[in-house]
Short mmCIF file of C-alpha atoms in Angstrom, two decimals:
data_model
loop_
_atom_site.label_atom_id
_atom_site.label_comp_id
_atom_site.label_asym_id
_atom_site.label_seq_id
_atom_site.Cartn_x
_atom_site.Cartn_y
_atom_site.Cartn_z
CA MET T 211 80.96 64.95 157.17
CA ASN T 212 83.81 67.11 155.85
CA HIS T 213 84.25 71.04 154.77
CA ASP T 214 83.20 70.18 151.57
CA THR T 215 79.66 68.83 152.93
CA PRO T 216 77.00 71.68 151.65
CA LEU T 217 74.77 73.21 154.58
CA SER T 218 71.25 72.95 154.16
CA PRO T 219 68.03 74.17 156.31
CA LEU T 220 67.69 70.11 156.55
CA THR T 221 71.10 68.98 157.60
CA PRO T 222 71.32 70.26 161.34
CA ARG T 223 74.75 70.57 162.94
CA PRO T 224 76.37 71.09 166.16
CA LEU T 225 77.60 74.84 167.30
CA ALA T 226 81.07 73.29 167.43
CA GLN T 227 81.06 71.80 164.12
CA LEU T 228 79.28 74.84 162.75
CA SER T 229 81.92 77.20 163.70
CA ALA T 230 84.35 75.42 162.21
CA GLU T 231 83.55 75.66 159.01
CA ARG T 232 86.26 76.65 156.98
CA HIS T 233 82.78 79.25 154.98
CA ARG T 234 81.31 81.07 158.65
CA VAL T 235 78.68 83.35 157.67
CA LEU T 236 74.96 82.31 158.34
CA THR T 237 71.78 84.46 158.69
CA ALA T 238 69.65 83.99 161.55
CA ALA T 239 66.93 81.98 159.28
CA GLN T 240 69.17 79.64 158.24
CA LEU T 241 71.40 79.24 162.29
CA ARG T 242 67.61 78.16 163.16
CA ALA T 243 67.43 75.91 160.52
CA HIS T 244 70.50 74.37 162.63
CA GLY T 245 68.66 74.61 165.81
CA VAL T 246 70.33 77.57 167.05
CA GLY T 247 67.22 79.78 168.29
CA PRO T 248 67.80 84.26 168.65
CA ALA T 249 68.55 83.73 172.31
CA GLU T 250 71.72 81.16 171.38
CA ALA T 251 73.19 83.02 168.43
CA ASN T 252 73.01 86.29 171.08
CA GLU T 253 75.20 84.66 173.68
CA GLN T 254 77.45 83.75 171.14
CA CYS T 255 77.82 87.40 170.02
CA ARG T 256 78.30 88.39 173.82
CA PRO T 257 81.45 91.09 174.24
CA GLY T 258 84.31 88.44 174.11
CA GLY T 259 82.23 85.88 172.87
CA PRO T 260 83.14 83.40 169.39
CA TRP T 261 80.39 85.17 166.90
CA GLN T 262 79.41 88.13 165.81
CA GLN T 263 76.41 89.33 164.17
CA ILE T 264 78.76 91.11 161.10
CA LEU T 265 74.92 92.46 159.70
CA PRO T 266 71.32 92.47 161.03
CA GLY T 267 70.33 88.55 160.96
CA VAL T 268 73.38 87.74 159.04
CA PHE T 269 76.40 86.15 161.74
CA LEU T 270 80.20 85.62 161.60
CA LEU T 271 81.05 82.31 163.23
CA HIS T 272 84.23 83.59 165.12
CA PRO T 273 85.69 87.29 166.40
CA GLY T 274 88.26 87.79 164.18
CA PRO T 275 87.66 90.10 161.30
CA PRO T 276 85.90 89.34 158.52
CA THR T 277 87.58 88.50 155.79
CA SER T 278 86.87 89.86 152.02
CA GLU T 279 85.04 87.08 150.83
CA GLU T 280 82.88 86.88 154.01
CA ARG T 281 82.13 90.15 153.87
CA LEU T 282 80.80 90.19 150.39
CA HIS T 283 78.83 86.91 151.14
CA ALA T 284 77.39 88.43 154.30
CA VAL T 285 76.42 91.88 151.67
CA LEU T 286 74.61 89.78 149.72
CA MET T 287 72.90 87.29 152.17
CA TYR T 288 71.43 90.59 154.03
CA ALA T 289 69.96 91.59 150.80
CA THR T 290 68.88 88.71 149.71
CA ARG T 291 66.01 86.59 150.01
CA GLU T 292 65.94 83.53 151.70
CA PRO T 293 66.38 80.79 149.49
CA ALA T 294 64.21 78.21 149.46
CA PRO T 295 63.76 74.64 152.23
CA GLY T 296 66.79 72.91 150.85
CA VAL T 297 68.37 74.66 148.69
CA PRO T 298 72.24 75.02 149.57
CA VAL T 299 73.52 78.05 151.02
CA GLN T 300 77.42 77.59 150.97
CA PRO T 301 79.78 78.90 148.85
CA ALA T 302 81.71 78.29 146.23
CA THR T 303 85.26 77.81 147.20
CA GLY T 304 88.04 78.39 145.08
CA PRO T 305 89.86 81.91 143.03
CA GLY T 306 87.33 80.71 139.92
CA GLY T 307 84.22 79.44 142.37
CA GLY T 308 84.79 76.27 141.17
CA GLY T 309 84.68 74.54 144.14
CA ARG T 310 82.60 71.96 145.09
CA ARG T 311 80.15 72.99 146.90
CA PRO T 312 77.31 74.47 145.14
CA VAL T 313 76.88 78.07 143.99
CA PRO T 314 74.31 79.54 146.36
CA ALA T 315 71.44 81.94 145.11
CA TYR T 316 71.36 85.22 145.54
CA PRO T 317 68.11 86.01 144.02
CA GLU T 318 67.28 89.91 143.59
CA ALA T 319 70.82 91.42 144.80
CA MET T 320 74.49 91.44 143.12
CA VAL T 321 77.69 93.11 144.13
CA THR T 322 77.86 96.58 142.40
CA GLY T 323 79.97 99.69 142.40
CA LEU T 324 84.18 99.20 143.46
CA ALA T 325 83.60 95.94 145.36
CA ALA T 326 81.79 94.56 141.76
CA LEU T 327 84.49 95.94 139.37
CA ASN T 328 87.58 94.52 141.93
CA LEU T 329 86.08 91.53 141.27
CA HIS T 330 85.92 92.01 137.59
CA GLY T 331 89.68 92.32 137.69
CA PHE T 332 90.33 96.58 137.88
CA THR T 333 93.67 97.32 138.66
CA SER T 334 92.18 100.81 139.59
CA ALA T 335 89.19 99.82 141.59
CA PRO T 336 90.93 99.52 146.05
CA PRO T 337 91.45 96.71 147.60
CA LEU T 338 87.82 95.24 148.62
CA LEU T 339 88.89 94.94 152.56
CA SER T 340 90.29 98.68 152.29
CA LEU T 341 86.02 100.03 151.09
CA ASP T 342 83.97 101.28 153.98
CA HIS T 343 81.06 100.14 152.00
CA VAL T 344 80.28 97.09 149.68
CA ASP T 345 77.55 98.10 146.89
CA VAL T 346 74.81 96.21 146.44
CA LEU T 347 72.09 96.46 143.71
CA VAL T 348 68.63 95.73 144.36
CA PRO T 349 64.85 96.08 142.94
CA ARG T 350 63.60 99.70 144.61
CA LEU T 351 60.83 98.01 145.99
CA ARG T 352 63.14 95.94 148.15
CA ARG T 353 62.37 97.01 152.17
CA LEU T 354 65.98 97.41 152.92
CA ARG T 355 67.93 100.15 154.37
CA THR T 356 71.93 101.03 154.53
CA THR T 357 74.33 99.60 157.47
CA GLY T 358 76.82 98.86 158.53
CA CYS T 359 79.93 97.60 155.52
CA ALA T 360 76.50 97.25 153.28
CA ARG T 361 75.63 100.26 151.01
CA ILE T 362 71.95 99.49 148.88
CA VAL T 363 71.52 100.68 145.61
CA ARG T 364 68.21 100.42 144.17
CA THR T 365 67.45 100.49 140.79
CA ALA T 366 63.80 99.88 138.23
CA GLU T 367 65.37 97.12 136.33
CA LEU T 368 68.02 94.40 137.31
CA PRO T 369 70.49 93.50 135.03
CA THR T 370 71.52 89.89 134.28
CA PRO T 371 74.46 89.64 136.81
CA VAL T 372 77.95 88.37 135.86
CA GLN T 373 79.25 84.98 137.80
CA ARG T 374 82.45 86.44 139.58
CA THR T 375 84.66 83.94 142.14
CA GLY T 376 80.79 82.67 142.67
CA LEU T 377 79.04 85.44 143.28
CA PRO T 378 76.80 88.13 141.32
CA VAL T 379 78.09 90.66 140.34
CA ALA T 380 76.54 93.67 138.39
CA PRO T 381 78.32 93.65 134.60
CA VAL T 382 81.01 96.70 133.99
CA PRO T 383 79.21 98.98 132.82
CA ARG T 384 76.20 99.04 135.31
CA ALA T 385 78.96 98.53 138.60
CA LEU T 386 81.34 101.36 136.40
CA ALA T 387 77.99 104.16 137.18
CA ASP T 388 76.79 103.37 140.55
CA ALA T 389 81.04 103.54 141.54
CA VAL T 390 81.23 107.15 139.68
CA ALA T 391 77.75 108.23 141.75
CA GLN T 392 79.81 108.12 144.53
CA LEU T 393 82.43 109.72 143.75
CA THR T 394 83.91 113.11 143.66
CA ASP T 395 87.22 112.49 142.82
CA ALA T 396 88.08 113.17 139.12
CA VAL T 397 91.64 111.49 139.11
CA ALA T 398 90.14 107.90 140.29
CA VAL T 399 86.93 108.08 138.08
CA ARG T 400 89.04 108.97 134.57
CA ARG T 401 91.26 106.16 135.53
CA LEU T 402 88.19 104.13 135.93
CA LEU T 403 86.24 104.92 132.51
CA THR T 404 89.99 104.32 131.14
CA GLU T 405 90.11 101.30 132.45
CA ALA T 406 87.45 99.48 131.15
CA VAL T 407 88.15 100.03 127.66
CA ARG T 408 91.94 100.25 127.72
CA GLY T 409 91.74 96.30 129.33
CA GLY T 410 88.42 95.49 127.27
CA HIS T 411 86.36 95.17 129.79
CA CYS T 412 83.39 97.06 127.38
CA GLU T 413 82.77 99.15 125.02
CA PRO T 414 82.36 103.16 125.06
CA GLY T 415 79.00 103.64 124.04
CA ALA T 416 77.95 101.05 126.46
CA VAL T 417 79.03 103.11 129.54
CA VAL T 418 77.88 106.39 128.46
CA ARG T 419 74.71 105.03 128.57
CA GLU T 420 74.60 103.73 132.17
CA LEU T 421 75.87 106.86 133.15
CA ASN T 422 73.51 109.21 131.23
CA ARG T 423 70.50 106.40 133.14
CA ALA T 424 72.15 107.51 136.01
CA LYS T 425 72.60 111.64 135.16
CA LEU T 426 75.74 111.29 136.06
CA LEU T 427 76.41 113.28 132.56
CA GLY T 428 75.86 116.68 134.15
CA ARG T 429 78.66 116.39 137.13
CA PRO T 430 81.90 118.12 135.17
CA HIS T 431 84.35 115.66 136.60
CA VAL T 432 81.99 113.79 134.80
CA VAL T 433 81.62 115.09 131.70
CA ASP T 434 85.66 115.30 131.35
CA ALA T 435 86.63 112.05 131.90
CA VAL T 436 83.88 110.78 129.69
CA ASP T 437 85.99 112.94 126.37
CA SER T 438 88.80 111.32 127.51
CA LEU T 439 86.80 108.14 127.60
CA LEU T 440 85.23 108.57 124.22
CA ALA T 441 88.85 109.51 123.15
CA GLU T 442 90.22 106.75 124.20
CA GLY T 443 87.42 104.29 122.81
CA ARG T 444 87.99 106.11 119.46
CA ALA T 445 91.38 105.57 118.97
CA ILE T 446 91.09 101.61 120.06
CA ALA T 447 88.66 101.13 117.64
CA GLU T 448 90.46 103.06 114.59
CA ASP T 449 93.84 101.03 115.95
CA ARG T 450 91.34 97.85 115.49
CA LEU T 451 89.94 98.32 111.70
CA TYR T 452 93.66 99.24 110.95
CA ARG T 453 94.78 95.93 111.73
CA MET T 454 91.39 94.33 110.35
CA VAL T 455 92.38 95.62 107.18
CA ARG T 456 96.41 94.04 107.08
CA GLU T 457 95.59 90.43 108.76
CA HIS T 458 92.82 89.99 106.54
CA GLY T 459 94.32 90.75 103.79
CA LEU T 460 92.12 93.88 102.75
CA PRO T 461 93.29 96.64 99.96
CA GLU T 462 94.60 99.47 101.34
CA PRO T 463 92.08 102.28 101.72
CA LEU T 464 92.19 106.01 101.82
CA TRP T 465 91.88 106.63 105.99
CA ASN T 466 90.26 108.99 107.71
CA VAL T 467 88.95 110.94 104.27
CA ASP T 468 85.93 113.84 103.70
CA LEU T 469 83.51 113.28 100.54
CA ARG T 470 82.25 116.38 98.48
CA LEU T 471 80.09 117.09 95.70
CA PRO T 472 82.48 118.94 93.22
CA GLY T 473 81.06 122.15 93.60
CA GLY T 474 78.24 120.60 95.95
CA PRO T 475 77.57 120.27 99.82
CA HIS T 476 79.79 118.13 102.44
CA LEU T 477 78.63 114.80 102.58
CA GLY T 478 80.45 113.34 105.78
CA GLY T 479 83.57 111.85 107.00
CA LEU T 480 84.45 108.46 106.63
CA ASP T 481 86.70 106.00 108.46
CA ALA T 482 88.26 103.77 105.19
CA TYR T 483 87.29 104.38 101.32
CA TRP T 484 88.33 102.68 98.81
CA PRO T 485 87.28 104.79 95.27
CA GLU T 486 87.58 102.04 92.63
CA GLN T 487 84.97 100.49 94.62
CA ALA T 488 82.97 103.71 95.90
CA VAL T 489 83.03 101.32 99.37
CA ALA T 490 83.39 103.31 102.40
CA VAL T 491 83.51 102.15 106.14
CA GLU T 492 82.17 104.00 108.46
CA LEU T 493 83.03 103.12 112.85
CA ASP T 494 79.59 103.36 114.58
CA THR T 495 81.10 105.65 117.94
CA ARG T 496 77.95 106.61 118.84
CA ALA T 497 77.07 107.68 122.58
CA PRO T 498 73.75 110.16 123.75
CA ARG T 499 75.98 113.11 125.64
CA GLN T 500 74.23 115.70 127.98
CA GLY T 501 72.01 113.50 130.19
CA ASP T 502 69.62 113.95 126.87
CA PRO T 503 67.65 110.04 126.80
CA GLN T 504 66.93 111.69 122.73
CA ASP T 505 70.30 111.97 122.25
CA GLU T 506 71.09 108.64 120.98
CA ASP T 507 67.71 108.28 118.53
CA ALA T 508 69.34 111.37 117.37
CA LEU T 509 72.80 110.84 116.83
CA TRP T 510 71.63 107.38 115.02
CA GLU T 511 69.63 109.20 112.65
CA GLU T 512 73.02 111.00 111.46
CA TYR T 513 74.50 108.56 110.70
CA ALA T 514 71.24 106.58 108.99
CA LEU T 515 70.73 110.38 106.65
CA LYS T 516 74.29 110.42 106.00
CA ARG T 517 74.26 106.10 104.36
CA GLU T 518 70.88 106.49 102.48
CA HIS T 519 72.24 110.07 100.90
CA LEU T 520 76.03 108.38 99.83
CA GLU T 521 73.92 104.61 98.82
CA ARG T 522 71.93 107.50 96.86
CA LEU T 523 74.98 107.99 94.88
CA GLY T 524 75.97 104.72 94.41
CA ILE T 525 78.82 104.51 97.58
CA SER T 526 78.12 101.32 99.30
CA VAL T 527 78.46 101.97 103.33
CA VAL T 528 79.73 99.56 106.03
CA HIS T 529 79.02 100.24 109.44
CA ILE T 530 81.15 98.35 111.63
CA THR T 531 80.79 98.85 115.54
CA PRO T 532 83.75 98.90 118.05
CA ARG T 533 82.43 95.81 119.83
CA LYS T 534 82.06 93.75 116.82
CA LEU T 535 86.14 94.72 115.30
CA ARG T 536 86.87 93.82 118.71
CA ASP T 537 84.90 90.05 118.77
CA ALA T 538 83.98 89.61 115.68
CA MET T 539 87.27 90.94 113.74
CA GLU T 540 87.31 88.26 111.02
CA GLN T 541 83.45 88.12 110.28
CA GLN T 542 83.52 92.42 109.33
CA ALA T 543 86.74 91.34 107.19
CA ALA T 544 84.98 89.06 105.12
CA VAL T 545 81.79 92.16 105.55
CA VAL T 546 84.02 94.00 103.75
CA ARG T 547 85.63 91.91 101.40
CA THR T 548 82.85 90.67 100.09
CA ALA T 549 81.37 94.99 99.48
CA LEU T 550 84.31 94.88 97.75
CA MET T 551 83.76 92.27 95.15
CA ALA T 552 80.18 93.21 94.48
CA SER T 553 81.40 96.62 93.77
CA GLY T 554 81.75 95.33 89.71
CA ASP T 555 77.82 94.39 89.41
CA ARG T 556 76.37 97.84 90.45
CA GLU T 557 75.87 101.14 88.41
CA PRO T 558 78.36 103.37 88.11
CA ALA T 559 79.01 106.11 91.76
CA ALA T 560 78.94 109.82 91.35
CA TYR T 561 81.90 111.39 91.24
CA VAL T 562 82.76 112.56 94.20
CA VAL T 563 85.39 115.00 95.66
CA VAL T 564 88.00 113.01 98.71
CA LEU T 565 90.05 115.31 101.10
CA PRO T 566 91.40 114.55 103.80
CA ARG T 567 89.98 114.73 107.24
#
């Protein structure tokens, strides 16, 4: 039997072979399945012994410091429910988790916070081994406590994890919120939020929603970072909109304009406007602010009212989200092109005054 054979509760192994495994992190239950009882495990963990107990019920089968991978698996083993008998528990190998060993199932637990951001590839997140704690997200009712290198983060509803190096990891917006909750350094918070947007990891609105849910938008250093985040996200979205028009052969619009009725009220600002066709594009960059759960609904109502008003005047409004611009630019260009081509079939629009914004 070689080192690529998965460990299973159904395949007992001698102690010497267990200690020779490449990934040497096992729970007390897994050790019992291999015939190693509590007394024998404690004897192996005596001072100067070959093993150590890294977390309650989790053993490291060598005496040296754990690797970052071993520490991550140990934290997840501590936080997760025991796998069913016969389910392989050895982690996948290789940088992408694509080795021959099966990826372990860690039900109801996932890495979050700074460790998760590191696994997502954030350069502004600290190295894994420099972290005093690895944050692990679990359901609110789980009976677990923060101990050793495992810091328990509770949630009423677990998000769907993302696989990174064979491990369940919280999605970027949730991991950011959990990281920011532990940080008081305004510079560090701003760097993380800025990299989330510049690096294309997620859209600003998703981050702000998670910060809102975590009740973090009342912290001054977080508010300042969010202002920068939204400005950054807006600039990136506008740049993508310029690229969409030019790379997909759309006619050049008037950029960043305000519309008014002659001698009448302000109708609102638009990111792009084709006056001959009476077609407008508006980037949907709304995000809830100030921790008010009703903010997002109010923002959506504002968008909807403006759109209804413009369309009653015969102006066709195309709303585009930054995410759609990023992930489906060609499709969004087709939507705008269709609106421009359909303008000849509509009644002429009301006369409006176009002003630079």
